[in-house]
PDB file of C-alpha atoms and ligand atoms in Angstrom:
ATOM      1  CA  MET I 221       0.000   0.000   0.000  1.00  0.00           C
ATOM      2  CA  SER I 222       1.405   3.456  -0.908  1.00  0.00           C
ATOM      3  CA  PRO I 223       1.974   5.863   2.031  1.00  0.00           C
ATOM      4  CA  ALA I 224      -0.684   8.535   2.682  1.00  0.00           C
ATOM      5  CA  LYS I 225       0.006  11.791   0.803  1.00  0.00           C
ATOM      6  CA  PRO I 226       1.177  14.700   3.008  1.00  0.00           C
ATOM      7  CA  MET I 227      -0.683  18.011   2.815  1.00  0.00           C
ATOM      8  CA  ASN I 228      -0.623  21.324   4.671  1.00  0.00           C
ATOM      9  CA  LEU I 229      -2.586  21.318   7.905  1.00  0.00           C
ATOM     10  CA  ALA I 230      -4.720  24.252   6.666  1.00  0.00           C
ATOM     11  CA  VAL I 231      -5.617  22.315   3.500  1.00  0.00           C
ATOM     12  CA  PHE I 232      -6.498  19.248   5.602  1.00  0.00           C
ATOM     13  CA  LEU I 233      -8.881  21.366   7.709  1.00  0.00           C
ATOM     14  CA  ALA I 234     -10.424  23.051   4.641  1.00  0.00           C
ATOM     15  CA  ARG I 235     -11.067  19.622   3.121  1.00  0.00           C
ATOM     16  CA  ALA I 236     -12.671  18.563   6.376  1.00  0.00           C
ATOM     17  CA  GLY I 237     -15.189  21.351   5.788  1.00  0.00           C
ATOM     18  CA  LEU I 238     -13.915  23.808   8.443  1.00  0.00           C
ATOM     19  CA  GLY I 239     -13.834  26.813   6.128  1.00  0.00           C
ATOM     20  CA  SER I 240     -11.613  28.427   3.523  1.00  0.00           C
ATOM     21  CA  ARG I 241      -7.861  27.921   3.730  1.00  0.00           C
ATOM     22  CA  ARG I 242      -7.520  31.445   5.098  1.00  0.00           C
ATOM     23  CA  ALA I 243     -10.102  30.772   7.832  1.00  0.00           C
ATOM     24  CA  CYS I 244      -8.286  27.516   8.644  1.00  0.00           C
ATOM     25  CA  ASP I 245      -4.938  29.374   8.861  1.00  0.00           C
ATOM     26  CA  GLU I 246      -6.502  31.600  11.513  1.00  0.00           C
ATOM     27  CA  LEU I 247      -7.945  28.641  13.392  1.00  0.00           C
ATOM     28  CA  ILE I 248      -4.483  27.073  13.530  1.00  0.00           C
ATOM     29  CA  ARG I 249      -2.857  30.320  14.706  1.00  0.00           C
ATOM     30  CA  GLU I 250      -5.449  30.562  17.480  1.00  0.00           C
ATOM     31  CA  GLY I 251      -3.849  27.424  18.962  1.00  0.00           C
ATOM     32  CA  VAL I 252      -7.023  25.304  18.971  1.00  0.00           C
ATOM     33  CA  VAL I 253      -5.754  22.656  16.541  1.00  0.00           C
ATOM     34  CA  THR I 254      -3.844  19.575  17.650  1.00  0.00           C
ATOM     35  CA  VAL I 255      -2.033  16.969  15.605  1.00  0.00           C
ATOM     36  CA  ASN I 256      -1.562  13.695  17.450  1.00  0.00           C
ATOM     37  CA  ASP I 257      -2.396  15.542  20.694  1.00  0.00           C
ATOM     38  CA  GLU I 258       0.231  18.292  20.186  1.00  0.00           C
ATOM     39  CA  VAL I 259      -0.950  21.868  19.562  1.00  0.00           C
ATOM     40  CA  VAL I 260       0.277  23.045  16.144  1.00  0.00           C
ATOM     41  CA  GLU I 261       0.245  26.755  15.291  1.00  0.00           C
ATOM     42  CA  PHE I 262       1.947  26.525  11.912  1.00  0.00           C
ATOM     43  CA  PRO I 263      -0.604  26.279   9.043  1.00  0.00           C
ATOM     44  CA  ARG I 264       1.893  24.705   6.662  1.00  0.00           C
ATOM     45  CA  GLN I 265       2.800  21.825   8.942  1.00  0.00           C
ATOM     46  CA  LYS I 266       2.560  18.653   6.856  1.00  0.00           C
ATOM     47  CA  VAL I 267       0.000  16.060   7.901  1.00  0.00           C
ATOM     48  CA  THR I 268      -1.546  12.981   6.307  1.00  0.00           C
ATOM     49  CA  VAL I 269      -4.908  11.271   6.745  1.00  0.00           C
ATOM     50  CA  ASP I 270      -3.130   8.891   9.140  1.00  0.00           C
ATOM     51  CA  ASP I 271      -2.568  11.725  11.662  1.00  0.00           C
ATOM     52  CA  VAL I 272      -5.152  12.433  14.335  1.00  0.00           C
ATOM     53  CA  VAL I 273      -6.150  16.064  13.824  1.00  0.00           C
ATOM     54  CA  ALA I 274      -8.530  17.685  16.290  1.00  0.00           C
ATOM     55  CA  VAL I 275     -10.110  21.133  16.599  1.00  0.00           C
ATOM     56  CA  ARG I 276     -10.933  22.143  20.183  1.00  0.00           C
ATOM     57  CA  GLY I 277     -10.594  18.491  21.091  1.00  0.00           C
ATOM     58  CA  GLU I 278     -12.961  17.179  18.353  1.00  0.00           C
ATOM     59  CA  PRO I 279     -11.282  14.903  15.800  1.00  0.00           C
ATOM     60  CA  VAL I 280     -11.870  15.990  12.197  1.00  0.00           C
ATOM     61  CA  SER I 281     -11.029  14.286   8.926  1.00  0.00           C
ATOM     62  CA  PRO I 282     -11.306  15.182   5.244  1.00  0.00           C
ATOM     63  CA  ARG I 283     -14.506  13.793   3.832  1.00  0.00           C
ATOM     64  CA  GLY I 284     -14.854  12.954   0.210  1.00  0.00           C
ATOM     65  CA  LEU I 285     -16.097  16.423  -0.668  1.00  0.00           C
ATOM     66  CA  ARG I 286     -16.945  16.923  -4.333  1.00  0.00           C
ATOM     67  CA  TYR I 287     -17.609  20.158  -6.209  1.00  0.00           C
ATOM     68  CA  LEU I 288     -18.733  20.200  -9.818  1.00  0.00           C
ATOM     69  CA  LEU I 289     -19.772  23.012 -12.107  1.00  0.00           C
ATOM     70  CA  VAL I 290     -22.480  22.131 -14.622  1.00  0.00           C
ATOM     71  CA  ASN I 291     -23.756  24.203 -17.518  1.00  0.00           C
ATOM     72  CA  LYS I 292     -27.394  23.153 -17.474  1.00  0.00           C
ATOM     73  CA  PRO I 293     -29.002  22.826 -20.897  1.00  0.00           C
ATOM     74  CA  LYS I 294     -32.660  23.630 -21.586  1.00  0.00           C
ATOM     75  CA  GLY I 295     -35.193  20.977 -20.655  1.00  0.00           C
ATOM     76  CA  VAL I 296     -33.274  19.622 -17.663  1.00  0.00           C
ATOM     77  CA  ALA I 297     -34.722  20.120 -14.173  1.00  0.00           C
ATOM     78  CA  SER I 298     -32.269  21.513 -11.648  1.00  0.00           C
ATOM     79  CA  THR I 299     -33.684  19.405  -8.817  1.00  0.00           C
ATOM     80  CA  ARG I 300     -32.582  15.941  -7.717  1.00  0.00           C
ATOM     81  CA  ARG I 301     -35.864  14.385  -8.700  1.00  0.00           C
ATOM     82  CA  ASP I 302     -38.721  15.585 -10.893  1.00  0.00           C
ATOM     83  CA  PRO I 303     -41.412  13.224 -12.123  1.00  0.00           C
ATOM     84  CA  HIS I 304     -42.404  15.710 -14.852  1.00  0.00           C
ATOM     85  CA  ALA I 305     -38.953  16.307 -16.322  1.00  0.00           C
ATOM     86  CA  ASP I 306     -37.223  14.100 -18.885  1.00  0.00           C
ATOM     87  CA  LYS I 307     -33.917  14.605 -17.146  1.00  0.00           C
ATOM     88  CA  VAL I 308     -32.593  15.967 -13.852  1.00  0.00           C
ATOM     89  CA  ILE I 309     -29.295  17.747 -13.407  1.00  0.00           C
ATOM     90  CA  VAL I 310     -27.692  15.154 -11.145  1.00  0.00           C
ATOM     91  CA  ASP I 311     -27.927  12.663 -14.017  1.00  0.00           C
ATOM     92  CA  LEU I 312     -25.601  14.793 -16.166  1.00  0.00           C
ATOM     93  CA  VAL I 313     -22.533  13.912 -14.068  1.00  0.00           C
ATOM     94  CA  PRO I 314     -20.978  10.676 -12.820  1.00  0.00           C
ATOM     95  CA  ARG I 315     -22.185   9.680  -9.313  1.00  0.00           C
ATOM     96  CA  GLY I 316     -24.378  12.770  -9.414  1.00  0.00           C
ATOM     97  CA  ARG I 317     -27.011  11.183  -7.171  1.00  0.00           C
ATOM     98  CA  GLU I 318     -24.597  11.736  -4.257  1.00  0.00           C
ATOM     99  CA  LEU I 319     -24.669  15.495  -4.876  1.00  0.00           C
ATOM    100  CA  PHE I 320     -27.019  18.420  -4.334  1.00  0.00           C
ATOM    101  CA  PRO I 321     -27.608  21.328  -6.709  1.00  0.00           C
ATOM    102  CA  VAL I 322     -26.745  24.654  -5.069  1.00  0.00           C
ATOM    103  CA  GLY I 323     -29.894  26.624  -5.852  1.00  0.00           C
ATOM    104  CA  ARG I 324     -32.131  26.267  -8.860  1.00  0.00           C
ATOM    105  CA  LEU I 325     -32.731  27.386 -12.394  1.00  0.00           C
ATOM    106  CA  ASP I 326     -36.009  26.882 -14.175  1.00  0.00           C
ATOM    107  CA  VAL I 327     -36.291  24.161 -16.798  1.00  0.00           C
ATOM    108  CA  ASP I 328     -36.025  26.619 -19.696  1.00  0.00           C
ATOM    109  CA  THR I 329     -33.055  28.506 -18.260  1.00  0.00           C
ATOM    110  CA  THR I 330     -29.552  27.418 -19.221  1.00  0.00           C
ATOM    111  CA  GLY I 331     -26.390  28.045 -17.266  1.00  0.00           C
ATOM    112  CA  LEU I 332     -24.241  27.467 -14.267  1.00  0.00           C
ATOM    113  CA  ILE I 333     -25.115  25.348 -11.271  1.00  0.00           C
ATOM    114  CA  VAL I 334     -22.720  23.963  -8.671  1.00  0.00           C
ATOM    115  CA  LEU I 335     -23.294  20.401  -7.511  1.00  0.00           C
ATOM    116  CA  THR I 336     -21.721  19.380  -4.213  1.00  0.00           C
ATOM    117  CA  ASN I 337     -22.045  17.197  -1.147  1.00  0.00           C
ATOM    118  CA  ASP I 338     -20.653  19.999   1.069  1.00  0.00           C
ATOM    119  CA  GLY I 339     -23.863  20.871   2.854  1.00  0.00           C
ATOM    120  CA  VAL I 340     -22.515  23.692   5.003  1.00  0.00           C
ATOM    121  CA  LEU I 341     -21.132  25.587   2.014  1.00  0.00           C
ATOM    122  CA  ALA I 342     -24.246  24.943  -0.089  1.00  0.00           C
ATOM    123  CA  ASN I 343     -26.463  26.317   2.662  1.00  0.00           C
ATOM    124  CA  ARG I 344     -24.466  29.506   2.919  1.00  0.00           C
ATOM    125  CA  LEU I 345     -24.284  30.115  -0.802  1.00  0.00           C
ATOM    126  CA  MET I 346     -28.033  29.753  -1.125  1.00  0.00           C
ATOM    127  CA  HIS I 347     -29.002  32.235   1.518  1.00  0.00           C
ATOM    128  CA  PRO I 348     -31.917  34.025  -0.176  1.00  0.00           C
ATOM    129  CA  ARG I 349     -30.932  37.529   0.961  1.00  0.00           C
ATOM    130  CA  TYR I 350     -27.152  37.377   0.824  1.00  0.00           C
ATOM    131  CA  GLY I 351     -26.430  34.790  -1.846  1.00  0.00           C
ATOM    132  CA  VAL I 352     -23.370  35.163  -4.013  1.00  0.00           C
ATOM    133  CA  PRO I 353     -23.749  37.470  -7.059  1.00  0.00           C
ATOM    134  CA  LYS I 354     -25.169  35.729 -10.099  1.00  0.00           C
ATOM    135  CA  THR I 355     -24.989  37.148 -13.602  1.00  0.00           C
ATOM    136  CA  TYR I 356     -27.594  36.339 -16.229  1.00  0.00           C
ATOM    137  CA  VAL I 357     -27.954  37.243 -19.873  1.00  0.00           C
ATOM    138  CA  ALA I 358     -31.584  37.644 -20.916  1.00  0.00           C
ATOM    139  CA  ARG I 359     -32.968  37.960 -24.417  1.00  0.00           C
ATOM    140  CA  VAL I 360     -36.041  40.099 -23.983  1.00  0.00           C
ATOM    141  CA  ARG I 361     -38.810  41.109 -26.367  1.00  0.00           C
ATOM    142  CA  GLY I 362     -39.169  44.819 -27.016  1.00  0.00           C
ATOM    143  CA  LYS I 363     -37.190  48.024 -26.885  1.00  0.00           C
ATOM    144  CA  VAL I 364     -35.171  48.542 -23.725  1.00  0.00           C
ATOM    145  CA  SER I 365     -35.489  52.140 -22.550  1.00  0.00           C
ATOM    146  CA  ARG I 366     -33.053  53.934 -20.250  1.00  0.00           C
ATOM    147  CA  ARG I 367     -35.881  54.262 -17.819  1.00  0.00           C
ATOM    148  CA  ALA I 368     -36.441  50.474 -17.736  1.00  0.00           C
ATOM    149  CA  LEU I 369     -32.726  49.937 -17.096  1.00  0.00           C
ATOM    150  CA  ALA I 370     -32.741  52.474 -14.254  1.00  0.00           C
ATOM    151  CA  THR I 371     -35.816  50.856 -12.679  1.00  0.00           C
ATOM    152  CA  LEU I 372     -34.265  47.383 -12.863  1.00  0.00           C
ATOM    153  CA  ARG I 373     -31.076  48.740 -11.274  1.00  0.00           C
ATOM    154  CA  GLN I 374     -32.793  50.524  -8.412  1.00  0.00           C
ATOM    155  CA  GLY I 375     -35.303  47.812  -7.576  1.00  0.00           C
ATOM    156  CA  VAL I 376     -38.749  46.805  -8.725  1.00  0.00           C
ATOM    157  CA  ASP I 377     -41.782  46.072  -6.615  1.00  0.00           C
ATOM    158  CA  LEU I 378     -42.628  42.366  -6.975  1.00  0.00           C
ATOM    159  CA  GLU I 379     -45.342  40.396  -5.123  1.00  0.00           C
ATOM    160  CA  ASP I 380     -42.702  39.348  -2.583  1.00  0.00           C
ATOM    161  CA  GLY I 381     -41.329  42.871  -2.051  1.00  0.00           C
ATOM    162  CA  MET I 382     -38.803  45.267  -3.559  1.00  0.00           C
ATOM    163  CA  THR I 383     -35.789  43.767  -5.269  1.00  0.00           C
ATOM    164  CA  ALA I 384     -32.317  44.742  -4.063  1.00  0.00           C
ATOM    165  CA  PRO I 385     -30.147  47.006  -6.251  1.00  0.00           C
ATOM    166  CA  ALA I 386     -28.848  45.113  -9.288  1.00  0.00           C
ATOM    167  CA  ASP I 387     -26.194  45.732 -11.927  1.00  0.00           C
ATOM    168  CA  VAL I 388     -27.835  45.959 -15.348  1.00  0.00           C
ATOM    169  CA  ARG I 389     -26.302  46.551 -18.761  1.00  0.00           C
ATOM    170  CA  LEU I 390     -27.840  46.651 -22.239  1.00  0.00           C
ATOM    171  CA  ARG I 391     -25.570  44.543 -24.440  1.00  0.00           C
ATOM    172  CA  LYS I 392     -27.422  44.768 -27.737  1.00  0.00           C
ATOM    173  CA  GLN I 393     -30.678  46.155 -29.085  1.00  0.00           C
ATOM    174  CA  SER I 394     -32.031  44.578 -32.297  1.00  0.00           C
ATOM    175  CA  ALA I 395     -35.249  45.321 -34.164  1.00  0.00           C
ATOM    176  CA  LYS I 396     -37.546  43.222 -31.951  1.00  0.00           C
ATOM    177  CA  THR I 397     -35.406  41.906 -29.125  1.00  0.00           C
ATOM    178  CA  ALA I 398     -32.505  42.941 -26.898  1.00  0.00           C
ATOM    179  CA  LEU I 399     -29.769  41.260 -24.896  1.00  0.00           C
ATOM    180  CA  VAL I 400     -29.491  42.500 -21.335  1.00  0.00           C
ATOM    181  CA  GLU I 401     -26.990  41.443 -18.685  1.00  0.00           C
ATOM    182  CA  ILE I 402     -28.156  41.532 -15.081  1.00  0.00           C
ATOM    183  CA  THR I 403     -26.304  40.700 -11.868  1.00  0.00           C
ATOM    184  CA  LEU I 404     -28.378  39.946  -8.797  1.00  0.00           C
ATOM    185  CA  HIS I 405     -27.140  39.803  -5.229  1.00  0.00           C
ATOM    186  CA  GLU I 406     -30.138  37.920  -3.927  1.00  0.00           C
ATOM    187  CA  GLY I 407     -32.047  34.871  -5.077  1.00  0.00           C
ATOM    188  CA  ARG I 408     -35.806  34.644  -5.349  1.00  0.00           C
ATOM    189  CA  LYS I 409     -38.054  32.397  -7.327  1.00  0.00           C
ATOM    190  CA  ARG I 410     -38.055  33.296 -11.057  1.00  0.00           C
ATOM    191  CA  GLN I 411     -36.688  36.684 -10.098  1.00  0.00           C
ATOM    192  CA  VAL I 412     -35.125  37.695 -13.423  1.00  0.00           C
ATOM    193  CA  ARG I 413     -38.206  36.834 -15.463  1.00  0.00           C
ATOM    194  CA  ARG I 414     -40.488  38.619 -13.021  1.00  0.00           C
ATOM    195  CA  MET I 415     -38.286  41.728 -12.901  1.00  0.00           C
ATOM    196  CA  PHE I 416     -38.182  42.093 -16.678  1.00  0.00           C
ATOM    197  CA  ARG I 417     -41.887  41.413 -17.027  1.00  0.00           C
ATOM    198  CA  SER I 418     -42.621  44.164 -14.500  1.00  0.00           C
ATOM    199  CA  VAL I 419     -40.964  46.707 -16.828  1.00  0.00           C
ATOM    200  CA  GLY I 420     -42.786  45.352 -19.888  1.00  0.00           C
ATOM    201  CA  LEU I 421     -39.949  43.230 -21.304  1.00  0.00           C
ATOM    202  CA  PRO I 422     -40.880  39.541 -21.442  1.00  0.00           C
ATOM    203  CA  VAL I 423     -37.871  37.200 -21.298  1.00  0.00           C
ATOM    204  CA  GLU I 424     -37.528  34.859 -24.271  1.00  0.00           C
ATOM    205  CA  ASP I 425     -34.247  33.236 -23.292  1.00  0.00           C
ATOM    206  CA  LEU I 426     -32.295  33.233 -20.066  1.00  0.00           C
ATOM    207  CA  SER I 427     -28.842  31.985 -19.234  1.00  0.00           C
ATOM    208  CA  ARG I 428     -26.762  32.179 -16.040  1.00  0.00           C
ATOM    209  CA  ARG I 429     -23.208  33.023 -17.082  1.00  0.00           C
ATOM    210  CA  ARG I 430     -21.537  33.690 -13.719  1.00  0.00           C
ATOM    211  CA  TYR I 431     -21.975  32.230 -10.295  1.00  0.00           C
ATOM    212  CA  GLY I 432     -19.913  34.082  -7.686  1.00  0.00           C
ATOM    213  CA  PRO I 433     -16.296  33.645  -8.788  1.00  0.00           C
ATOM    214  CA  LEU I 434     -17.166  31.039 -11.476  1.00  0.00           C
ATOM    215  CA  THR I 435     -17.789  31.698 -15.168  1.00  0.00           C
ATOM    216  CA  ASP I 436     -19.058  29.491 -17.991  1.00  0.00           C
ATOM    217  CA  LYS I 437     -15.869  30.011 -20.015  1.00  0.00           C
ATOM    218  CA  GLY I 438     -15.147  26.851 -22.010  1.00  0.00           C
ATOM    219  CA  LEU I 439     -18.194  25.038 -20.653  1.00  0.00           C
ATOM    220  CA  GLU I 440     -20.854  24.349 -23.278  1.00  0.00           C
ATOM    221  CA  PRO I 441     -24.479  23.692 -22.231  1.00  0.00           C
ATOM    222  CA  GLY I 442     -24.582  20.085 -21.060  1.00  0.00           C
ATOM    223  CA  GLY I 443     -20.909  20.149 -20.036  1.00  0.00           C
ATOM    224  CA  HIS I 444     -19.450  19.845 -16.565  1.00  0.00           C
ATOM    225  CA  ARG I 445     -16.079  20.019 -14.834  1.00  0.00           C
ATOM    226  CA  GLU I 446     -14.624  19.693 -11.369  1.00  0.00           C
ATOM    227  CA  LEU I 447     -13.835  22.918  -9.558  1.00  0.00           C
ATOM    228  CA  THR I 448     -10.163  23.600  -8.891  1.00  0.00           C
ATOM    229  CA  ALA I 449      -8.941  23.889  -5.282  1.00  0.00           C
ATOM    230  CA  ASP I 450      -8.644  27.682  -5.761  1.00  0.00           C
ATOM    231  CA  GLU I 451     -12.214  27.923  -7.033  1.00  0.00           C
ATOM    232  CA  VAL I 452     -13.514  25.915  -4.070  1.00  0.00           C
ATOM    233  CA  ASP I 453     -11.578  28.199  -1.779  1.00  0.00           C
ATOM    234  CA  ALA I 454     -13.039  31.294  -3.482  1.00  0.00           C
ATOM    235  CA  LEU I 455     -16.539  29.852  -3.034  1.00  0.00           C
ATOM    236  CA  ARG I 456     -15.814  29.138   0.628  1.00  0.00           C
ATOM    237  CA  ARG I 457     -14.687  32.726   1.125  1.00  0.00           C
ATOM    238  CA  ALA I 458     -17.917  33.912  -0.528  1.00  0.00           C
ATOM    239  CA  GLY I 459     -19.812  31.567   1.824  1.00  0.00           C
ATOM    240  CA  GLU I 460     -17.972  32.988   4.830  1.00  0.00           C
ATOM    241  CA  GLN I 461     -19.045  36.503   3.836  1.00  0.00           C
ATOM    242  CA  VAL I 462     -22.625  35.276   3.809  1.00  0.00           C
ATOM    243  CA  ALA I 463     -22.085  33.650   7.229  1.00  0.00           C
ATOM    244  CA  ASP I 464     -20.779  36.994   8.562  1.00  0.00           C
ATOM    245  CA  GLU I 465     -23.857  38.796   7.227  1.00  0.00           C
ATOM    246  CA  VAL I 466     -26.236  36.345   8.867  1.00  0.00           C
ATOM    247  CA  SER I 467     -24.363  35.914  12.152  1.00  0.00           C
ATOM    248  CA  GLY I 468     -26.999  36.140  14.828  1.00  0.00           C
ATOM    249  CA  GLU I 469     -29.640  34.871  12.425  1.00  0.00           C
ATOM    250  CA  ASP I 470     -30.412  31.200  12.077  1.00  0.00           C
ATOM    251  CA  GLU I 471     -28.118  29.933   9.343  1.00  0.00           C
ATOM    252  CA  GLY I 472     -30.189  26.773   8.996  1.00  0.00           C
ATOM    253  CA  GLN I 473     -29.151  23.219   9.546  1.00  0.00           C
ATOM    254  CA  PRO I 474     -26.291  21.724   7.574  1.00  0.00           C
ATOM    255  CA  LEU I 475     -27.705  19.714   4.723  1.00  0.00           C
ATOM    256  CA  PRO I 476     -28.200  16.024   5.122  1.00  0.00           C
ATOM    257  CA  LEU I 477     -25.692  14.482   2.735  1.00  0.00           C
ATOM    258  CA  ALA I 478     -27.055  12.129   0.128  1.00  0.00           C
ATOM    259  CA  ALA I 479     -25.108   9.235   1.567  1.00  0.00           C
ATOM    260  CA  GLU I 480     -26.741   9.835   4.952  1.00  0.00           C
ATOM    261  CA  SER I 481     -30.291   9.860   3.671  1.00  0.00           C
ATOM    262  CA  PRO I 482     -30.554   7.633   0.617  1.00  0.00           C
ATOM    263  CA  SER I 483     -34.296   7.205   0.990  1.00  0.00           C
ATOM    264  CA  ASP I 484     -34.959  10.921   0.930  1.00  0.00           C
ATOM    265  CA  ALA I 485     -33.732  11.982  -2.469  1.00  0.00           C
ATOM    266  CA  ASN I 486     -35.828  15.139  -2.385  1.00  0.00           C
ATOM    267  CA  SER I 487     -34.447  16.670   0.784  1.00  0.00           C
ATOM    268  CA  GLY I 488     -31.749  19.101  -0.091  1.00  0.00           C
ATOM    269  CA  PRO I 489     -30.528  22.645  -0.221  1.00  0.00           C
ATOM    270  CA  ASP I 490     -33.712  24.282  -1.400  1.00  0.00           C
ATOM    271  CA  GLU I 491     -35.739  22.872   1.441  1.00  0.00           C
ATOM    272  CA  ALA I 492     -32.965  23.365   3.951  1.00  0.00           C
ATOM    273  CA  THR I 493     -32.777  27.102   3.391  1.00  0.00           C
ATOM    274  CA  GLY I 494     -36.465  27.432   3.788  1.00  0.00           C
ATOM    275  CA  GLY I 495     -36.427  28.833   0.277  1.00  0.00           C
ATOM    276  CA  SER I 496     -39.161  28.506  -2.270  1.00  0.00           C
ATOM    277  CA  SER I 497     -39.350  25.427  -4.398  1.00  0.00           C
ATOM    278  CA  GLY I 498     -38.967  27.241  -7.691  1.00  0.00           C
ATOM    279  CA  PRO I 499     -35.914  28.568  -9.495  1.00  0.00           C
ATOM    280  CA  GLU I 500     -34.061  31.309  -7.723  1.00  0.00           C
ATOM    281  CA  GLY I 501     -32.202  34.443  -8.460  1.00  0.00           C
TER     282      GLY I 501
HETATM  283  N1  URA R  36     -34.420  33.902 -12.561  1.00  0.00           N
HETATM  284  C1  URA R  36     -35.390  33.359 -13.306  1.00  0.00           C
HETATM  285  O1  URA R  36     -36.371  34.007 -13.620  1.00  0.00           O
HETATM  286  N2  URA R  36     -35.228  32.085 -13.712  1.00  0.00           N
HETATM  287  C2  URA R  36     -34.165  31.333 -13.412  1.00  0.00           C
HETATM  288  O2  URA R  36     -34.068  30.178 -13.803  1.00  0.00           O
HETATM  289  C3  URA R  36     -33.165  31.939 -12.632  1.00  0.00           C
HETATM  290  C4  URA R  36     -33.317  33.209 -12.241  1.00  0.00           C
END
């Protein structure tokens, strides 16, 4: 058997789900981390999975955390199970049934969705009020006026309240349709379509092109790839910002991982955040 691969202590802790590498560096410097019962305050100390690492006396170990980025094509449901859809997103990737989609897109929307079994991170990223920024490109019917752009930017009054300020840019106006880019910092059910409709611009096509630090560069609809360690770290940092914003509020329970609840394929991030069952953001 080959010997276990050494890694930095901070990386070990990050892979055990304790936060970004930077947050884990701080944890180590606080002096609350032990390796084989000795306090270690040096984040780059090498450890392997054979070492006993504990945080405040609780042993921790890297789980098999997986993070995939999928470019959802049209016609695929972004849930784990949908009796009405031909296909669900978890079936687009190998061993996808072990993973949860982070948030939702409606069946006709294309674009980026993260699949993961890291429930704590997923919960944070999906916080309805402080979710990570998401950028969409919408093809809308009609002529986009300056006034409509200003209204979308400032906030529109939807049935579930005013929308938060958004970044909005007209990319192209053609005879009958226009391409508009919009970045939201919150995530509500069918929010983009409802916002455009409220200013008289029905959405004909919608695609999510950015999710926090991730872009769809090189990823065709239907494609997927694993996130790099740096991308996972960037997502964790975004999640920590959300956790700071909600400190004092109930952050919700960590998600049940698929492996822990095989009979309950429908429980997952959307329910866990108390969010609506429809597409967000
Ligand atoms: N907003 C929508 O209207 N639909 C989506 O799928 C995502 C965001």
